[in-house]
Tab-separated table of C-alpha atoms and ligand atoms in Angstrom:
chain	number	residue	atom	x	y	z
O	1024	MET	CA	31.095	-11.250	-12.469
O	1025	THR	CA	27.444	-12.283	-12.634
O	1026	THR	CA	25.251	-10.821	-15.341
O	1027	ARG	CA	22.374	-8.811	-13.908
O	1028	THR	CA	18.915	-8.997	-15.459
O	1029	THR	CA	18.017	-6.144	-17.770
O	1030	VAL	CA	15.097	-4.213	-16.309
O	1031	THR	CA	12.660	-1.602	-17.601
O	1032	VAL	CA	10.975	0.846	-15.237
O	1033	LEU	CA	7.866	2.670	-16.467
O	1034	GLY	CA	6.943	5.671	-14.345
O	1035	LEU	CA	9.432	8.012	-12.691
O	1036	GLY	CA	7.391	9.657	-9.985
O	1037	PRO	CA	9.138	9.649	-6.592
O	1038	MET	CA	8.638	5.879	-6.192
O	1039	GLY	CA	9.383	4.798	-9.782
O	1040	HIS	CA	12.536	6.934	-9.678
O	1041	ALA	CA	13.636	5.226	-6.433
O	1042	LEU	CA	13.014	1.789	-7.972
O	1043	ALA	CA	15.035	2.631	-11.105
O	1044	GLU	CA	17.826	3.996	-8.928
O	1045	ALA	CA	17.881	0.763	-6.891
O	1046	PHE	CA	18.165	-1.377	-10.032
O	1047	LEU	CA	21.003	0.827	-11.329
O	1048	THR	CA	22.805	0.780	-7.974
O	1049	ASN	CA	22.620	-3.008	-7.954
O	1050	GLY	CA	24.146	-3.254	-11.424
O	1051	HIS	CA	21.049	-3.989	-13.531
O	1052	PRO	CA	21.122	-2.505	-17.029
O	1053	THR	CA	18.043	-0.276	-16.725
O	1054	THR	CA	15.789	1.298	-19.329
O	1055	VAL	CA	13.333	3.934	-18.143
O	1056	TRP	CA	10.345	5.763	-19.557
O	1057	ASN	CA	8.138	8.468	-18.089
O	1058	ARG	CA	5.388	10.697	-19.490
O	1059	THR	CA	7.534	13.648	-18.434
O	1060	PRO	CA	10.957	12.567	-19.745
O	1061	GLY	CA	12.874	15.318	-17.892
O	1062	LYS	CA	12.496	13.315	-14.658
O	1063	ALA	CA	14.904	10.728	-16.079
O	1064	ALA	CA	17.847	13.153	-16.267
O	1065	GLY	CA	19.600	12.058	-13.052
O	1066	LEU	CA	19.083	8.379	-13.886
O	1067	VAL	CA	20.481	8.821	-17.381
O	1068	THR	CA	23.570	10.456	-15.876
O	1069	ARG	CA	23.953	7.312	-13.768
O	1070	GLY	CA	23.758	5.037	-16.811
O	1071	ALA	CA	20.045	4.430	-17.417
O	1072	ARG	CA	18.784	4.383	-20.986
O	1073	LEU	CA	15.792	6.657	-21.614
O	1074	ALA	CA	13.378	5.123	-24.138
O	1075	ALA	CA	11.470	7.417	-26.480
O	1076	THR	CA	8.160	5.565	-26.068
O	1077	ALA	CA	6.625	3.165	-23.567
O	1078	ALA	CA	6.604	0.457	-26.262
O	1079	ASP	CA	10.363	0.931	-26.857
O	1080	ALA	CA	10.956	0.713	-23.112
O	1081	VAL	CA	8.921	-2.515	-22.847
O	1082	ALA	CA	10.770	-4.028	-25.811
O	1083	ALA	CA	14.127	-3.376	-24.119
O	1084	SER	CA	13.748	-5.870	-21.223
O	1085	ASP	CA	12.184	-9.192	-20.333
O	1086	LEU	CA	11.340	-7.780	-16.911
O	1087	VAL	CA	9.135	-4.676	-16.991
O	1088	ILE	CA	8.261	-2.827	-13.783
O	1089	VAL	CA	5.429	-0.307	-13.802
O	1090	CYS	CA	4.881	2.079	-10.887
O	1091	VAL	CA	2.576	4.979	-11.624
O	1092	GLN	CA	-0.287	6.806	-9.946
O	1093	ASP	CA	-3.022	4.183	-10.384
O	1094	TYR	CA	-4.210	1.299	-12.561
O	1095	GLU	CA	-6.000	3.645	-14.942
O	1096	VAL	CA	-2.628	5.227	-15.712
O	1097	VAL	CA	-1.058	1.749	-16.065
O	1098	HIS	CA	-3.543	0.989	-18.836
O	1099	ARG	CA	-3.240	4.436	-20.390
O	1100	ILE	CA	0.489	3.732	-20.782
O	1101	LEU	CA	0.450	0.021	-21.577
O	1102	ASP	CA	-2.670	-0.475	-23.724
O	1103	PRO	CA	-0.957	1.146	-26.718
O	1104	ALA	CA	2.249	-0.854	-25.987
O	1105	VAL	CA	0.544	-4.206	-25.481
O	1106	ASP	CA	2.107	-5.937	-28.501
O	1107	ALA	CA	5.583	-5.293	-27.100
O	1108	LEU	CA	4.564	-6.956	-23.813
O	1109	ARG	CA	3.987	-10.400	-25.373
O	1110	GLY	CA	6.431	-12.947	-23.884
O	1111	ARG	CA	7.646	-10.562	-21.186
O	1112	THR	CA	6.978	-10.276	-17.467
O	1113	LEU	CA	5.110	-7.264	-16.161
O	1114	VAL	CA	5.511	-6.523	-12.439
O	1115	ASN	CA	2.967	-3.918	-11.436
O	1116	LEU	CA	4.022	-2.076	-8.270
O	1117	THR	CA	1.286	0.539	-8.611
O	1118	ALA	CA	-1.130	0.854	-5.665
O	1119	GLY	CA	-4.721	-0.082	-6.402
O	1120	ALA	CA	-7.777	-2.170	-5.654
O	1121	PRO	CA	-7.590	-6.003	-5.645
O	1122	ASP	CA	-10.166	-6.253	-8.397
O	1123	ALA	CA	-8.150	-3.922	-10.627
O	1124	ALA	CA	-5.115	-6.176	-10.042
O	1125	ARG	CA	-7.127	-9.282	-11.045
O	1126	LYS	CA	-8.451	-7.562	-14.165
O	1127	THR	CA	-4.958	-6.400	-15.134
O	1128	ALA	CA	-3.643	-9.959	-14.647
O	1129	ALA	CA	-6.372	-11.261	-16.982
O	1130	TRP	CA	-5.599	-8.490	-19.493
O	1131	ALA	CA	-1.888	-9.403	-19.427
O	1132	ALA	CA	-2.665	-13.111	-19.930
O	1133	GLU	CA	-4.931	-12.259	-22.878
O	1134	HIS	CA	-1.984	-10.496	-24.493
O	1135	GLY	CA	0.577	-13.221	-23.830
O	1136	ALA	CA	2.407	-11.488	-20.967
O	1137	ASP	CA	3.293	-12.938	-17.557
O	1138	TYR	CA	2.000	-10.835	-14.680
O	1139	LEU	CA	2.979	-10.354	-11.064
O	1140	ASP	CA	1.212	-7.803	-8.904
O	1141	GLY	CA	2.972	-6.075	-6.057
O	1142	ALA	CA	2.483	-3.504	-3.347
O	1143	ILE	CA	5.093	-1.297	-1.740
O	1144	MET	CA	4.227	-0.720	1.905
O	1145	THR	CA	7.024	1.687	2.864
O	1146	PRO	CA	8.130	5.166	1.677
O	1147	ILE	CA	10.699	5.885	-1.024
O	1148	GLU	CA	13.609	6.367	1.372
O	1149	THR	CA	13.351	2.683	2.361
O	1150	ILE	CA	13.902	1.374	-1.174
O	1151	ASN	CA	17.221	-0.475	-1.475
O	1152	THR	CA	17.530	-0.517	2.329
O	1153	PRO	CA	16.631	-3.246	4.861
O	1154	ASP	CA	13.503	-1.247	5.813
O	1155	ALA	CA	11.626	-1.718	2.519
O	1156	VAL	CA	8.494	-3.870	2.706
O	1157	LEU	CA	7.122	-5.300	-0.529
O	1158	LEU	CA	4.243	-7.699	-1.093
O	1159	TYR	CA	3.769	-9.820	-4.218
O	1160	SER	CA	1.088	-12.121	-5.586
O	1161	GLY	CA	0.604	-14.047	-8.827
O	1162	PRO	CA	2.216	-17.199	-10.270
O	1163	ALA	CA	4.695	-18.597	-7.703
O	1164	GLU	CA	7.115	-19.763	-10.395
O	1165	LEU	CA	7.216	-16.248	-11.848
O	1166	TYR	CA	8.001	-14.737	-8.458
O	1167	GLU	CA	10.811	-17.240	-7.914
O	1168	ARG	CA	12.219	-16.577	-11.386
O	1169	HIS	CA	12.395	-12.805	-10.902
O	1170	ARG	CA	13.218	-12.779	-7.217
O	1171	PRO	CA	16.953	-12.196	-7.694
O	1172	ALA	CA	16.262	-9.018	-9.686
O	1173	LEU	CA	13.440	-7.863	-7.383
O	1174	ASP	CA	15.794	-8.304	-4.415
O	1175	ALA	CA	17.529	-5.140	-5.681
O	1176	LEU	CA	14.641	-3.188	-4.144
O	1177	GLY	CA	15.838	-4.322	-0.711
O	1178	GLY	CA	14.077	-5.059	2.555
O	1179	THR	CA	11.533	-7.777	3.127
O	1180	ALA	CA	9.599	-9.220	0.219
O	1181	THR	CA	6.650	-11.487	0.961
O	1182	PHE	CA	4.936	-13.703	-1.596
O	1183	LEU	CA	1.258	-13.939	-0.644
O	1184	GLY	CA	-0.094	-16.524	-3.067
O	1185	THR	CA	-1.318	-17.063	-6.581
O	1186	ASP	CA	-4.423	-14.834	-6.534
O	1187	PRO	CA	-3.081	-11.720	-8.303
O	1188	GLY	CA	-5.357	-9.518	-6.156
O	1189	ARG	CA	-3.919	-10.716	-2.850
O	1190	ALA	CA	-1.042	-8.221	-2.588
O	1191	ALA	CA	-3.417	-5.330	-3.354
O	1192	ALA	CA	-5.961	-6.736	-0.872
O	1193	HIS	CA	-3.331	-6.707	1.889
O	1194	GLU	CA	-2.277	-3.225	0.838
O	1195	VAL	CA	-5.826	-1.851	0.961
O	1196	ALA	CA	-6.432	-3.334	4.420
O	1197	LEU	CA	-3.130	-1.922	5.693
O	1198	LEU	CA	-3.784	1.505	4.187
O	1199	ASP	CA	-7.236	1.412	5.808
O	1200	LEU	CA	-5.541	0.915	9.163
O	1201	PHE	CA	-2.929	3.577	8.465
O	1202	TRP	CA	-5.090	6.367	7.068
O	1203	THR	CA	-7.995	5.994	9.489
O	1204	SER	CA	-5.394	6.055	12.295
O	1205	VAL	CA	-3.868	9.194	10.782
O	1206	ALA	CA	-7.358	10.760	10.544
O	1207	GLY	CA	-7.776	10.003	14.270
O	1208	MET	CA	-4.371	11.519	15.023
O	1209	VAL	CA	-5.175	14.700	13.080
O	1210	HIS	CA	-8.471	15.015	14.968
O	1211	ALA	CA	-6.849	14.368	18.353
O	1212	PHE	CA	-4.356	17.209	17.807
O	1213	ALA	CA	-7.163	19.554	16.644
O	1214	LEU	CA	-9.181	18.698	19.747
O	1215	ALA	CA	-6.133	19.201	21.973
O	1216	ARG	CA	-5.401	22.555	20.327
O	1217	ALA	CA	-9.010	23.649	20.994
O	1218	GLU	CA	-8.356	22.823	24.663
O	1219	ASN	CA	-5.111	24.888	24.634
O	1220	ILE	CA	-2.818	21.864	24.544
O	1221	SER	CA	0.122	22.362	22.178
O	1222	GLY	CA	1.415	19.761	19.739
O	1223	ALA	CA	4.616	19.448	21.774
O	1224	GLU	CA	2.639	18.777	24.953
O	1225	LEU	CA	0.451	16.080	23.427
O	1226	ALA	CA	3.071	14.336	21.255
O	1227	PRO	CA	4.875	12.242	23.932
O	1228	LEU	CA	1.583	10.999	25.373
O	1229	ALA	CA	0.163	10.433	21.860
O	1230	LYS	CA	3.167	8.240	21.022
O	1231	GLY	CA	2.372	6.176	24.113
O	1232	ILE	CA	-1.101	5.552	22.667
O	1233	GLY	CA	0.479	4.494	19.370
O	1234	GLN	CA	2.650	2.008	21.230
O	1235	LEU	CA	-0.454	0.279	22.591
O	1236	LEU	CA	-1.536	-0.663	19.088
O	1237	PRO	CA	0.772	-3.655	18.385
O	1238	SER	CA	-0.616	-5.703	21.283
O	1239	VAL	CA	-4.190	-4.577	20.488
O	1240	ILE	CA	-3.627	-5.780	16.898
O	1241	ASP	CA	-2.331	-9.185	18.031
O	1242	ASP	CA	-5.197	-9.655	20.488
O	1243	HIS	CA	-7.852	-8.557	17.955
O	1244	ALA	CA	-6.489	-10.829	15.220
O	1245	ALA	CA	-6.358	-13.844	17.549
O	1246	ARG	CA	-9.925	-13.274	18.798
O	1247	LEU	CA	-11.299	-12.768	15.271
O	1248	ASP	CA	-9.648	-15.946	13.988
O	1249	ALA	CA	-10.865	-17.928	17.015
O	1250	GLY	CA	-14.396	-16.421	16.860
O	1251	ARG	CA	-14.052	-15.149	20.445
O	1252	PHE	CA	-16.189	-12.104	21.133
O	1253	ASP	CA	-16.274	-11.915	24.926
O	1254	GLY	CA	-15.532	-8.637	26.664
O	1255	ASP	CA	-13.165	-9.993	29.293
O	1256	LEU	CA	-10.609	-7.191	28.806
O	1257	SER	CA	-12.783	-4.298	27.603
O	1258	THR	CA	-16.303	-3.906	26.314
O	1259	ILE	CA	-18.008	-2.232	23.390
O	1260	ALA	CA	-20.260	-0.303	25.811
O	1261	SER	CA	-17.229	1.153	27.580
O	1262	ALA	CA	-15.583	2.176	24.294
O	1263	ALA	CA	-18.877	3.702	23.055
O	1264	SER	CA	-18.982	5.806	26.198
O	1265	ALA	CA	-15.413	7.072	25.567
O	1266	LEU	CA	-16.289	7.890	21.948
O	1267	ALA	CA	-19.389	9.776	23.098
O	1268	HIS	CA	-17.165	11.968	25.323
O	1269	ILE	CA	-14.873	12.671	22.362
O	1270	VAL	CA	-17.832	13.703	20.172
O	1271	GLU	CA	-19.339	15.830	22.936
O	1272	THR	CA	-16.049	17.632	23.661
O	1273	ALA	CA	-15.333	18.221	19.979
O	1274	GLU	CA	-18.762	19.679	19.387
O	1275	THR	CA	-18.543	21.890	22.493
O	1276	ASP	CA	-15.177	23.164	21.211
O	1277	GLY	CA	-16.413	23.688	17.641
O	1278	VAL	CA	-14.233	20.922	16.199
O	1279	ASP	CA	-15.831	18.834	13.427
O	1280	ALA	CA	-16.639	15.348	14.771
O	1281	GLY	CA	-17.884	13.633	11.592
O	1282	VAL	CA	-15.323	10.820	11.664
O	1283	GLN	CA	-15.765	10.176	15.393
O	1284	ARG	CA	-19.568	10.226	15.023
O	1285	ALA	CA	-19.277	7.538	12.340
O	1286	ALA	CA	-17.150	5.399	14.692
O	1287	LEU	CA	-19.609	5.969	17.551
O	1288	ALA	CA	-22.502	4.902	15.291
O	1289	LEU	CA	-20.729	1.589	14.626
O	1290	PHE	CA	-20.205	0.905	18.341
O	1291	ARG	CA	-23.830	1.878	19.071
O	1292	ARG	CA	-25.138	-0.579	16.482
O	1293	ALA	CA	-23.585	-3.359	18.550
O	1294	VAL	CA	-24.887	-1.892	21.828
O	1295	ASP	CA	-28.397	-1.639	20.308
O	1296	ALA	CA	-28.122	-5.284	19.266
O	1297	GLY	CA	-27.569	-6.223	22.926
O	1298	GLN	CA	-23.819	-6.800	22.480
O	1299	GLY	CA	-22.528	-3.939	24.646
O	1300	GLY	CA	-20.851	-6.437	26.980
O	1301	ASP	CA	-18.867	-8.054	24.158
O	1302	GLY	CA	-15.311	-7.151	23.100
O	1303	ILE	CA	-14.541	-5.014	20.047
O	1304	ALA	CA	-13.895	-8.114	17.882
O	1305	ARG	CA	-17.709	-8.348	17.706
O	1306	LEU	CA	-17.798	-5.104	15.683
O	1307	ALA	CA	-16.491	-6.906	12.604
O	1308	GLN	CA	-19.901	-8.554	12.323
O	1309	HIS	CA	-21.517	-5.116	12.106
O	1310	LEU	CA	-19.353	-4.166	9.116
V	2137	LIG	N1	5.859	7.741	-2.821
V	2137	LIG	C1	5.791	6.803	-1.884
V	2137	LIG	O1	6.385	6.946	-0.807
V	2137	LIG	C2	4.994	5.538	-2.128
V	2137	LIG	C3	5.004	4.537	-1.131
V	2137	LIG	C4	4.332	3.342	-1.359
V	2137	LIG	C5	3.627	3.157	-2.545
V	2137	LIG	N2	3.625	4.171	-3.496
V	2137	LIG	C6	2.842	3.939	-4.719
V	2137	LIG	O2	3.699	3.988	-5.862
V	2137	LIG	C7	2.968	4.486	-6.981
V	2137	LIG	C8	3.742	5.646	-7.594
V	2137	LIG	O3	3.842	6.664	-6.614
V	2137	LIG	P1	4.767	7.924	-6.769
V	2137	LIG	O4	5.175	8.344	-5.404
V	2137	LIG	O5	5.850	7.658	-7.745
V	2137	LIG	O6	3.844	9.110	-7.324
V	2137	LIG	P2	2.422	9.191	-8.053
V	2137	LIG	O7	2.091	10.626	-8.110
V	2137	LIG	O8	1.417	8.294	-7.415
V	2137	LIG	O9	2.721	8.681	-9.543
V	2137	LIG	C9	3.506	9.455	-10.378
V	2137	LIG	C10	3.725	8.723	-11.684
V	2137	LIG	O10	2.477	8.526	-12.387
V	2137	LIG	C11	2.637	9.109	-13.695
V	2137	LIG	N3	1.340	9.582	-14.214
V	2137	LIG	C12	0.335	10.166	-13.529
V	2137	LIG	N4	-0.694	10.442	-14.361
V	2137	LIG	C13	-0.325	10.015	-15.587
V	2137	LIG	C14	-0.957	10.001	-16.865
V	2137	LIG	N5	-2.195	10.473	-17.025
V	2137	LIG	N6	-0.287	9.474	-17.909
V	2137	LIG	C15	0.971	8.979	-17.750
V	2137	LIG	N7	1.621	8.954	-16.571
V	2137	LIG	C16	0.989	9.463	-15.505
V	2137	LIG	C17	3.593	10.262	-13.471
V	2137	LIG	O11	4.111	10.720	-14.687
V	2137	LIG	P3	4.664	12.248	-14.755
V	2137	LIG	O12	5.978	12.243	-14.032
V	2137	LIG	O13	4.748	12.522	-16.194
V	2137	LIG	O14	3.646	13.117	-14.037
V	2137	LIG	C18	4.620	9.542	-12.607
V	2137	LIG	O15	5.409	8.672	-13.356
V	2137	LIG	C19	1.589	4.900	-6.471
V	2137	LIG	O16	0.651	3.891	-6.772
V	2137	LIG	C20	1.809	5.038	-4.978
V	2137	LIG	O17	0.616	4.816	-4.219
V	2137	LIG	C21	4.299	5.324	-3.308
């Protein structure tokens, strides 16, 4: 039998709970702590040790995972426990801004702790399954050292480099894509409803639109990286015209069009700059 690394998990919201469960399932002796200790009950039944304080939880393991609401909460929990962190590794899987990750890495170094930042890009039900997607950044040697334990979380883990803010930077860009797409989806269904189109009627066609995105993403990324802004496939002027129809229809139907107006304003900036014949890659320069 191999000995599994002892792990501490701070934070037992839905995600922290799933992480602790994955470590337990994979045979890691696991200590947990949460502001609301009652959330540990099921984990304790499965063999986790519930620490009385965050400092006790940190002291219990060389590898400490924190996954709470945001970086402010990370510091609220760990600032008072900082002495216990000395000589240990903190892996912060809390979502946040890249700058907050860099500052937390510097704070950890100041207090003699090793620090790896991470981002979880998939929902809780993917943890400990092949569908989990995790991103990490920080010292490469640290990632390699803790990889066998972190593998308990399942799925694909990608190490993105030594800048501790790089995982969070990827996460923020990906969440930008996701949530602005979701805002567009919510608006599309509201607009359809105003035109007496039910959710069930629009959904199959809406999924077809979603399926266009992967090739649009590949094409956009390649053009951006190559500095190619020509409108050989589609132009900014054409897209601005489509957006104008969306805004007009929404406003006729009494549906708020604030988000779509903001998008139209971006496209129009390029048109006003004489770039209406260029492709949408050009828009990056207007951001
Ligand atoms: N849920 C997902 O599917 C998912 C997916 C990807 C990434 N994430 C990220 O994972 C992180 C954790 O998410 P989550 O789903 O577990 O839920 P969450 O609501 O973002 O975080 C809940 C955790 O934060 C703690 N907390 C909040 N305010 C606190 C405070 N003032 N002092 C001490 N602890 C505090 C909660 O403690 P109490 O239990 O005591 O309230 C709980 O442990 C987030 O950064 C989230 O963006 C989540």
